[in-house]
């Protein structure tokens, strides 16, 4: 490129030999414009260069696979079609505006022997810590093919307003298998008696699939934190116990409930309890009425 640019400049300069300065100036201007255009087109920028996509070919790996197929660590994957699920109502991703997605790749591992026990923990991270006093935690782990793991926790906690209220409500649904499901639901109601100076509840949920094919992980953490000026009246306490009995009965049949119904049902219970206790002067704490679903 340097040699070509030098030749163009020399040719443009020689175009003005014989006392023709205007011709030389025009030639030099044309060469300068051409070089400036090439420099502008090739100048590094966000829209100028991008990595070669896997489906476009032309990568070093594809070139080596074409010359020496079958080398360890280098595999040429055949082109084909894949099915992706996207939330309705939104725009589909494009090459210019991509979106993160999960690609399921079949494993080459041989199937486990029938009756072999699945590993207790196969995920590339540490398991969640055990819940502390007053905390609620639902942990559903599915590691056997075709299995369905449920863990449902309902907790009604009374807290002393004179202490720090840092109650944690957690739901973890973890799946690593073929054709399995993990469902974790944790529903917690925290009633704080007296004015608390520090109220920092945590409502956490996580649904994780790892090395998983045709599997489902659904986690729902729903928490309500209410501060009470004083004890509930006998009538309100009896009504609260009746509502909580309904919650327990619903939890006993939650395996037979559609997943899209669970959040609505728990939200209805949470609203009834909130209306009951706030009618006696209670106030909803921070993030107290916000469920944390992770389907």
mmCIF file of C-alpha atoms in Angstrom:
data_model
loop_
_atom_site.group_PDB
_atom_site.id
_atom_site.type_symbol
_atom_site.label_atom_id
_atom_site.label_comp_id
_atom_site.label_asym_id
_atom_site.label_seq_id
_atom_site.Cartn_x
_atom_site.Cartn_y
_atom_site.Cartn_z
ATOM 1 C CA UNK A 1 0.000 0.000 0.000
ATOM 2 C CA UNK A 2 2.875 2.371 0.721
ATOM 3 C CA UNK A 3 4.420 1.587 -2.656
ATOM 4 C CA UNK A 4 1.105 2.128 -4.448
ATOM 5 C CA UNK A 5 0.595 5.470 -2.695
ATOM 6 C CA UNK A 6 4.123 6.534 -3.649
ATOM 7 C CA UNK A 7 3.549 5.602 -7.290
ATOM 8 C CA UNK A 8 0.290 7.565 -7.416
ATOM 9 C CA UNK A 9 1.886 10.658 -5.933
ATOM 10 C CA UNK A 10 4.839 10.456 -8.352
ATOM 11 C CA UNK A 11 2.502 9.989 -11.316
ATOM 12 C CA UNK A 12 0.384 12.938 -10.242
ATOM 13 C CA UNK A 13 3.492 15.089 -9.857
ATOM 14 C CA UNK A 14 4.770 14.112 -13.298
ATOM 15 C CA UNK A 15 1.411 15.006 -14.778
ATOM 16 C CA UNK A 16 2.392 18.642 -14.371
ATOM 17 C CA UNK A 17 5.660 18.354 -16.269
ATOM 18 C CA UNK A 18 6.046 20.741 -19.162
ATOM 19 C CA UNK A 19 4.751 23.808 -17.395
ATOM 20 C CA UNK A 20 1.260 22.598 -16.533
ATOM 21 C CA UNK A 21 0.851 23.411 -12.810
ATOM 22 C CA UNK A 22 -2.950 23.321 -12.944
ATOM 23 C CA UNK A 23 -2.953 19.761 -14.224
ATOM 24 C CA UNK A 24 -0.472 18.781 -11.514
ATOM 25 C CA UNK A 25 -2.629 20.388 -8.814
ATOM 26 C CA UNK A 26 -5.755 18.592 -10.037
ATOM 27 C CA UNK A 27 -3.938 15.243 -10.177
ATOM 28 C CA UNK A 28 -2.501 15.707 -6.696
ATOM 29 C CA UNK A 29 -5.930 16.707 -5.380
ATOM 30 C CA UNK A 30 -7.501 13.610 -6.925
ATOM 31 C CA UNK A 31 -4.846 11.330 -5.443
ATOM 32 C CA UNK A 32 -5.186 13.030 -2.048
ATOM 33 C CA UNK A 33 -8.974 12.641 -2.118
ATOM 34 C CA UNK A 34 -8.648 8.969 -3.004
ATOM 35 C CA UNK A 35 -6.146 8.311 -0.213
ATOM 36 C CA UNK A 36 -8.316 10.247 2.261
ATOM 37 C CA UNK A 37 -11.351 8.195 1.234
ATOM 38 C CA UNK A 38 -9.471 4.922 1.725
ATOM 39 C CA UNK A 39 -8.187 6.095 5.098
ATOM 40 C CA UNK A 40 -11.671 7.115 6.209
ATOM 41 C CA UNK A 41 -13.184 3.791 5.073
ATOM 42 C CA UNK A 42 -10.507 1.738 6.798
ATOM 43 C CA UNK A 43 -10.188 3.764 9.979
ATOM 44 C CA UNK A 44 -10.958 1.529 13.016
ATOM 45 C CA UNK A 45 -14.378 2.213 14.517
ATOM 46 C CA UNK A 46 -17.283 0.498 16.231
ATOM 47 C CA UNK A 47 -19.231 0.154 12.971
ATOM 48 C CA UNK A 48 -16.262 -0.642 10.737
ATOM 49 C CA UNK A 49 -14.993 -3.916 12.122
ATOM 50 C CA UNK A 50 -16.795 -6.725 13.922
ATOM 51 C CA UNK A 51 -15.904 -10.352 14.668
ATOM 52 C CA UNK A 52 -16.689 -12.948 12.024
ATOM 53 C CA UNK A 53 -19.848 -14.728 13.107
ATOM 54 C CA UNK A 54 -19.852 -18.505 13.492
ATOM 55 C CA UNK A 55 -22.416 -18.971 10.715
ATOM 56 C CA UNK A 56 -20.464 -16.826 8.227
ATOM 57 C CA UNK A 57 -17.436 -19.119 7.905
ATOM 58 C CA UNK A 58 -13.995 -17.850 7.096
ATOM 59 C CA UNK A 59 -12.665 -18.322 10.617
ATOM 60 C CA UNK A 60 -9.264 -19.806 11.400
ATOM 61 C CA UNK A 61 -10.933 -22.828 12.951
ATOM 62 C CA UNK A 62 -12.996 -23.556 9.839
ATOM 63 C CA UNK A 63 -9.917 -23.143 7.630
ATOM 64 C CA UNK A 64 -7.889 -25.616 9.723
ATOM 65 C CA UNK A 65 -10.811 -28.046 9.802
ATOM 66 C CA UNK A 66 -11.015 -27.900 5.998
ATOM 67 C CA UNK A 67 -7.292 -28.657 5.625
ATOM 68 C CA UNK A 68 -6.933 -31.158 8.471
ATOM 69 C CA UNK A 69 -10.336 -32.527 9.441
ATOM 70 C CA UNK A 70 -10.654 -34.665 12.523
ATOM 71 C CA UNK A 71 -7.998 -32.860 14.589
ATOM 72 C CA UNK A 72 -8.586 -32.998 18.319
ATOM 73 C CA UNK A 73 -10.059 -29.816 19.694
ATOM 74 C CA UNK A 74 -11.143 -28.518 16.276
ATOM 75 C CA UNK A 75 -14.595 -29.449 15.091
ATOM 76 C CA UNK A 76 -16.511 -28.110 12.150
ATOM 77 C CA UNK A 77 -20.142 -27.917 13.111
ATOM 78 C CA UNK A 78 -22.702 -28.460 10.409
ATOM 79 C CA UNK A 79 -25.075 -25.677 9.578
ATOM 80 C CA UNK A 80 -28.702 -26.248 10.414
ATOM 81 C CA UNK A 81 -31.787 -24.763 12.001
ATOM 82 C CA UNK A 82 -32.531 -24.031 15.637
ATOM 83 C CA UNK A 83 -35.723 -23.079 17.440
ATOM 84 C CA UNK A 84 -35.606 -20.140 19.854
ATOM 85 C CA UNK A 85 -38.352 -18.951 22.181
ATOM 86 C CA UNK A 86 -38.796 -15.196 22.658
ATOM 87 C CA UNK A 87 -41.273 -13.288 24.762
ATOM 88 C CA UNK A 88 -44.261 -12.160 22.765
ATOM 89 C CA UNK A 89 -44.804 -8.505 21.981
ATOM 90 C CA UNK A 90 -41.118 -7.630 21.693
ATOM 91 C CA UNK A 91 -38.876 -7.131 18.723
ATOM 92 C CA UNK A 92 -36.776 -10.050 17.580
ATOM 93 C CA UNK A 93 -32.986 -9.655 17.775
ATOM 94 C CA UNK A 94 -31.030 -8.924 14.625
ATOM 95 C CA UNK A 95 -27.376 -9.147 13.619
ATOM 96 C CA UNK A 96 -27.045 -5.398 14.269
ATOM 97 C CA UNK A 97 -28.876 -5.534 17.621
ATOM 98 C CA UNK A 98 -28.283 -9.001 19.093
ATOM 99 C CA UNK A 99 -29.666 -10.314 22.365
ATOM 100 C CA UNK A 100 -28.347 -12.827 24.877
ATOM 101 C CA UNK A 101 -29.745 -16.310 24.454
ATOM 102 C CA UNK A 102 -29.154 -19.822 25.720
ATOM 103 C CA UNK A 103 -28.105 -22.431 23.161
ATOM 104 C CA UNK A 104 -28.737 -26.056 24.038
ATOM 105 C CA UNK A 105 -25.979 -28.345 22.757
ATOM 106 C CA UNK A 106 -26.495 -32.117 23.060
ATOM 107 C CA UNK A 107 -23.876 -33.757 25.218
ATOM 108 C CA UNK A 108 -21.639 -36.545 23.964
ATOM 109 C CA UNK A 109 -21.579 -38.197 27.387
ATOM 110 C CA UNK A 110 -22.945 -41.698 27.673
ATOM 111 C CA UNK A 111 -26.103 -42.167 29.686
ATOM 112 C CA UNK A 112 -25.745 -43.124 33.322
ATOM 113 C CA UNK A 113 -26.349 -46.693 34.250
ATOM 114 C CA UNK A 114 -29.907 -47.466 35.375
ATOM 115 C CA UNK A 115 -30.272 -47.057 39.077
ATOM 116 C CA UNK A 116 -27.094 -45.043 39.465
ATOM 117 C CA UNK A 117 -27.407 -42.257 41.967
ATOM 118 C CA UNK A 118 -27.181 -38.730 40.550
ATOM 119 C CA UNK A 119 -24.515 -36.454 42.012
ATOM 120 C CA UNK A 120 -25.735 -34.347 44.896
ATOM 121 C CA UNK A 121 -24.249 -31.103 43.586
ATOM 122 C CA UNK A 122 -23.174 -30.670 39.947
ATOM 123 C CA UNK A 123 -23.405 -26.910 39.521
ATOM 124 C CA UNK A 124 -20.307 -24.737 38.952
ATOM 125 C CA UNK A 125 -20.957 -22.608 42.036
ATOM 126 C CA UNK A 126 -21.296 -23.119 45.736
ATOM 127 C CA UNK A 127 -24.724 -24.067 47.104
ATOM 128 C CA UNK A 128 -26.639 -21.352 48.956
ATOM 129 C CA UNK A 129 -25.931 -21.020 52.640
ATOM 130 C CA UNK A 130 -28.366 -22.507 55.101
ATOM 131 C CA UNK A 131 -31.091 -20.101 56.257
ATOM 132 C CA UNK A 132 -30.588 -18.296 59.542
ATOM 133 C CA UNK A 133 -33.017 -17.905 62.400
ATOM 134 C CA UNK A 134 -36.274 -16.436 61.134
ATOM 135 C CA UNK A 135 -35.266 -16.835 57.478
ATOM 136 C CA UNK A 136 -37.155 -18.853 54.887
ATOM 137 C CA UNK A 137 -35.511 -20.785 52.088
ATOM 138 C CA UNK A 138 -36.926 -23.060 49.397
ATOM 139 C CA UNK A 139 -34.274 -25.105 47.569
ATOM 140 C CA UNK A 140 -35.362 -27.445 44.760
ATOM 141 C CA UNK A 141 -32.583 -29.358 42.979
ATOM 142 C CA UNK A 142 -33.314 -31.683 40.051
ATOM 143 C CA UNK A 143 -30.380 -33.796 38.829
ATOM 144 C CA UNK A 144 -32.159 -36.967 37.680
ATOM 145 C CA UNK A 145 -33.523 -37.251 34.158
ATOM 146 C CA UNK A 146 -37.306 -36.986 34.052
ATOM 147 C CA UNK A 147 -37.580 -36.057 37.743
ATOM 148 C CA UNK A 148 -39.657 -33.222 39.196
ATOM 149 C CA UNK A 149 -38.356 -31.563 42.359
ATOM 150 C CA UNK A 150 -40.587 -29.283 44.439
ATOM 151 C CA UNK A 151 -39.725 -27.324 47.562
ATOM 152 C CA UNK A 152 -42.367 -25.069 49.086
ATOM 153 C CA UNK A 153 -41.847 -22.991 52.235
ATOM 154 C CA UNK A 154 -44.458 -20.807 53.938
ATOM 155 C CA UNK A 155 -43.304 -18.804 56.966
ATOM 156 C CA UNK A 156 -45.084 -16.369 59.288
ATOM 157 C CA UNK A 157 -42.470 -14.541 61.357
ATOM 158 C CA UNK A 158 -43.002 -12.206 64.324
ATOM 159 C CA UNK A 159 -40.091 -9.812 64.849
ATOM 160 C CA UNK A 160 -39.244 -7.494 67.723
ATOM 161 C CA UNK A 161 -39.129 -3.866 66.614
ATOM 162 C CA UNK A 162 -36.322 -3.150 69.042
ATOM 163 C CA UNK A 163 -33.933 -5.290 67.013
ATOM 164 C CA UNK A 164 -32.569 -5.163 63.447
ATOM 165 C CA UNK A 165 -35.062 -6.732 61.051
ATOM 166 C CA UNK A 166 -32.988 -8.353 58.308
ATOM 167 C CA UNK A 167 -35.146 -11.365 57.556
ATOM 168 C CA UNK A 168 -34.297 -13.171 54.315
ATOM 169 C CA UNK A 169 -36.725 -14.952 52.020
ATOM 170 C CA UNK A 170 -35.100 -17.115 49.340
ATOM 171 C CA UNK A 171 -36.223 -19.436 46.553
ATOM 172 C CA UNK A 172 -33.711 -21.414 44.478
ATOM 173 C CA UNK A 173 -34.709 -23.740 41.620
ATOM 174 C CA UNK A 174 -31.730 -25.589 40.104
ATOM 175 C CA UNK A 175 -31.875 -28.155 37.308
ATOM 176 C CA UNK A 176 -29.172 -30.188 35.564
ATOM 177 C CA UNK A 177 -30.631 -33.146 33.691
ATOM 178 C CA UNK A 178 -32.757 -34.105 30.694
ATOM 179 C CA UNK A 179 -36.519 -33.573 30.739
ATOM 180 C CA UNK A 180 -36.681 -32.580 34.393
ATOM 181 C CA UNK A 181 -38.170 -29.715 36.416
ATOM 182 C CA UNK A 182 -37.272 -27.852 39.599
ATOM 183 C CA UNK A 183 -39.846 -25.620 41.297
ATOM 184 C CA UNK A 184 -39.085 -23.583 44.420
ATOM 185 C CA UNK A 185 -41.652 -21.356 46.112
ATOM 186 C CA UNK A 186 -41.002 -19.383 49.301
ATOM 187 C CA UNK A 187 -43.742 -17.231 50.826
ATOM 188 C CA UNK A 188 -42.874 -15.211 53.927
ATOM 189 C CA UNK A 189 -44.826 -12.735 56.031
ATOM 190 C CA UNK A 190 -42.873 -10.700 58.601
ATOM 191 C CA UNK A 191 -44.842 -8.816 61.257
ATOM 192 C CA UNK A 192 -42.688 -6.343 63.201
ATOM 193 C CA UNK A 193 -44.065 -5.364 66.616
ATOM 194 C CA UNK A 194 -43.052 -1.818 67.480
ATOM 195 C CA UNK A 195 -41.070 0.787 65.600
ATOM 196 C CA UNK A 196 -37.866 -0.660 64.162
ATOM 197 C CA UNK A 197 -34.943 1.628 63.403
ATOM 198 C CA UNK A 198 -33.384 -0.729 60.841
ATOM 199 C CA UNK A 199 -35.568 -2.761 58.483
ATOM 200 C CA UNK A 200 -33.578 -4.359 55.652
ATOM 201 C CA UNK A 201 -35.422 -7.472 54.490
ATOM 202 C CA UNK A 202 -34.127 -9.435 51.522
ATOM 203 C CA UNK A 203 -36.309 -11.203 48.971
ATOM 204 C CA UNK A 204 -34.217 -13.335 46.603
ATOM 205 C CA UNK A 205 -34.984 -15.873 43.910
ATOM 206 C CA UNK A 206 -32.893 -17.647 41.301
ATOM 207 C CA UNK A 207 -33.817 -20.180 38.623
ATOM 208 C CA UNK A 208 -30.759 -21.855 37.085
ATOM 209 C CA UNK A 209 -30.362 -24.556 34.448
ATOM 210 C CA UNK A 210 -26.925 -26.074 33.862
ATOM 211 C CA UNK A 211 -26.048 -28.670 31.230
ATOM 212 C CA UNK A 212 -29.797 -29.066 30.931
ATOM 213 C CA UNK A 213 -31.881 -30.245 27.958
ATOM 214 C CA UNK A 214 -35.672 -29.857 27.813
ATOM 215 C CA UNK A 215 -35.824 -28.868 31.447
ATOM 216 C CA UNK A 216 -37.583 -26.224 33.545
ATOM 217 C CA UNK A 217 -36.513 -24.172 36.550
ATOM 218 C CA UNK A 218 -39.073 -21.925 38.272
ATOM 219 C CA UNK A 219 -38.389 -19.932 41.422
ATOM 220 C CA UNK A 220 -40.777 -17.572 43.186
ATOM 221 C CA UNK A 221 -39.979 -15.618 46.342
ATOM 222 C CA UNK A 222 -42.807 -13.504 47.750
ATOM 223 C CA UNK A 223 -42.318 -11.474 50.919
ATOM 224 C CA UNK A 224 -44.467 -9.098 52.941
ATOM 225 C CA UNK A 225 -43.022 -6.981 55.767
ATOM 226 C CA UNK A 226 -45.408 -4.967 57.934
ATOM 227 C CA UNK A 227 -44.659 -2.862 61.022
ATOM 228 C CA UNK A 228 -47.335 -2.904 63.741
ATOM 229 C CA UNK A 229 -47.786 -0.245 66.407
ATOM 230 C CA UNK A 230 -48.977 -2.893 68.844
ATOM 231 C CA UNK A 231 -50.362 -6.405 69.113
ATOM 232 C CA UNK A 232 -53.285 -7.344 66.885
ATOM 233 C CA UNK A 233 -56.758 -7.495 68.350
ATOM 234 C CA UNK A 234 -58.237 -10.899 69.069
ATOM 235 C CA UNK A 235 -60.544 -10.616 66.056
ATOM 236 C CA UNK A 236 -57.726 -9.635 63.690
ATOM 237 C CA UNK A 237 -55.477 -12.357 65.078
ATOM 238 C CA UNK A 238 -58.211 -14.958 64.543
ATOM 239 C CA UNK A 239 -58.715 -13.722 60.984
ATOM 240 C CA UNK A 240 -54.959 -13.847 60.370
ATOM 241 C CA UNK A 241 -54.862 -17.451 61.583
ATOM 242 C CA UNK A 242 -57.753 -18.300 59.259
ATOM 243 C CA UNK A 243 -55.971 -16.759 56.256
ATOM 244 C CA UNK A 244 -52.763 -18.582 57.134
ATOM 245 C CA UNK A 245 -54.696 -21.856 57.330
ATOM 246 C CA UNK A 246 -55.849 -21.200 53.759
ATOM 247 C CA UNK A 247 -52.236 -20.538 52.763
ATOM 248 C CA UNK A 248 -51.135 -23.846 54.271
ATOM 249 C CA UNK A 249 -53.957 -25.699 52.522
ATOM 250 C CA UNK A 250 -52.977 -24.114 49.221
ATOM 251 C CA UNK A 251 -49.351 -25.100 49.768
ATOM 252 C CA UNK A 252 -50.366 -28.724 50.291
ATOM 253 C CA UNK A 253 -51.830 -28.803 46.760
ATOM 254 C CA UNK A 254 -49.288 -26.565 45.028
ATOM 255 C CA UNK A 255 -47.845 -29.477 43.042
ATOM 256 C CA UNK A 256 -51.130 -29.726 41.165
ATOM 257 C CA UNK A 257 -51.301 -26.007 40.415
ATOM 258 C CA UNK A 258 -50.235 -24.424 37.099
ATOM 259 C CA UNK A 259 -47.098 -22.342 37.497
ATOM 260 C CA UNK A 260 -48.735 -19.221 36.083
ATOM 261 C CA UNK A 261 -51.372 -19.438 38.831
ATOM 262 C CA UNK A 262 -49.033 -19.642 41.827
ATOM 263 C CA UNK A 263 -47.850 -16.038 41.766
ATOM 264 C CA UNK A 264 -51.407 -14.687 41.453
ATOM 265 C CA UNK A 265 -52.630 -16.853 44.320
ATOM 266 C CA UNK A 266 -49.796 -15.841 46.639
ATOM 267 C CA UNK A 267 -50.268 -12.183 45.705
ATOM 268 C CA UNK A 268 -53.925 -12.469 46.697
ATOM 269 C CA UNK A 269 -52.996 -13.973 50.090
ATOM 270 C CA UNK A 270 -50.370 -11.282 50.597
ATOM 271 C CA UNK A 271 -52.849 -8.511 49.822
ATOM 272 C CA UNK A 272 -55.420 -9.923 52.251
ATOM 273 C CA UNK A 273 -52.865 -10.091 55.069
ATOM 274 C CA UNK A 274 -51.568 -6.601 54.283
ATOM 275 C CA UNK A 275 -55.088 -5.132 54.290
ATOM 276 C CA UNK A 276 -55.850 -6.877 57.574
ATOM 277 C CA UNK A 277 -52.829 -5.623 59.496
ATOM 278 C CA UNK A 278 -52.758 -2.129 57.971
ATOM 279 C CA UNK A 279 -56.384 -1.669 59.028
ATOM 280 C CA UNK A 280 -55.062 -1.641 62.600
ATOM 281 C CA UNK A 281 -52.407 0.951 61.922
ATOM 282 C CA UNK A 282 -49.672 -1.189 60.433
ATOM 283 C CA UNK A 283 -47.367 0.093 57.703
ATOM 284 C CA UNK A 284 -45.778 -1.837 54.869
ATOM 285 C CA UNK A 285 -42.000 -2.009 55.014
ATOM 286 C CA UNK A 286 -39.572 -1.461 52.123
ATOM 287 C CA UNK A 287 -40.102 -3.789 49.190
ATOM 288 C CA UNK A 288 -42.620 -5.565 51.348
ATOM 289 C CA UNK A 289 -45.192 -6.110 48.624
ATOM 290 C CA UNK A 290 -42.914 -6.955 45.726
ATOM 291 C CA UNK A 291 -42.644 -10.588 44.679
ATOM 292 C CA UNK A 292 -39.437 -11.776 43.058
ATOM 293 C CA UNK A 293 -40.281 -14.379 40.393
ATOM 294 C CA UNK A 294 -37.572 -16.047 38.301
ATOM 295 C CA UNK A 295 -39.219 -18.282 35.731
#
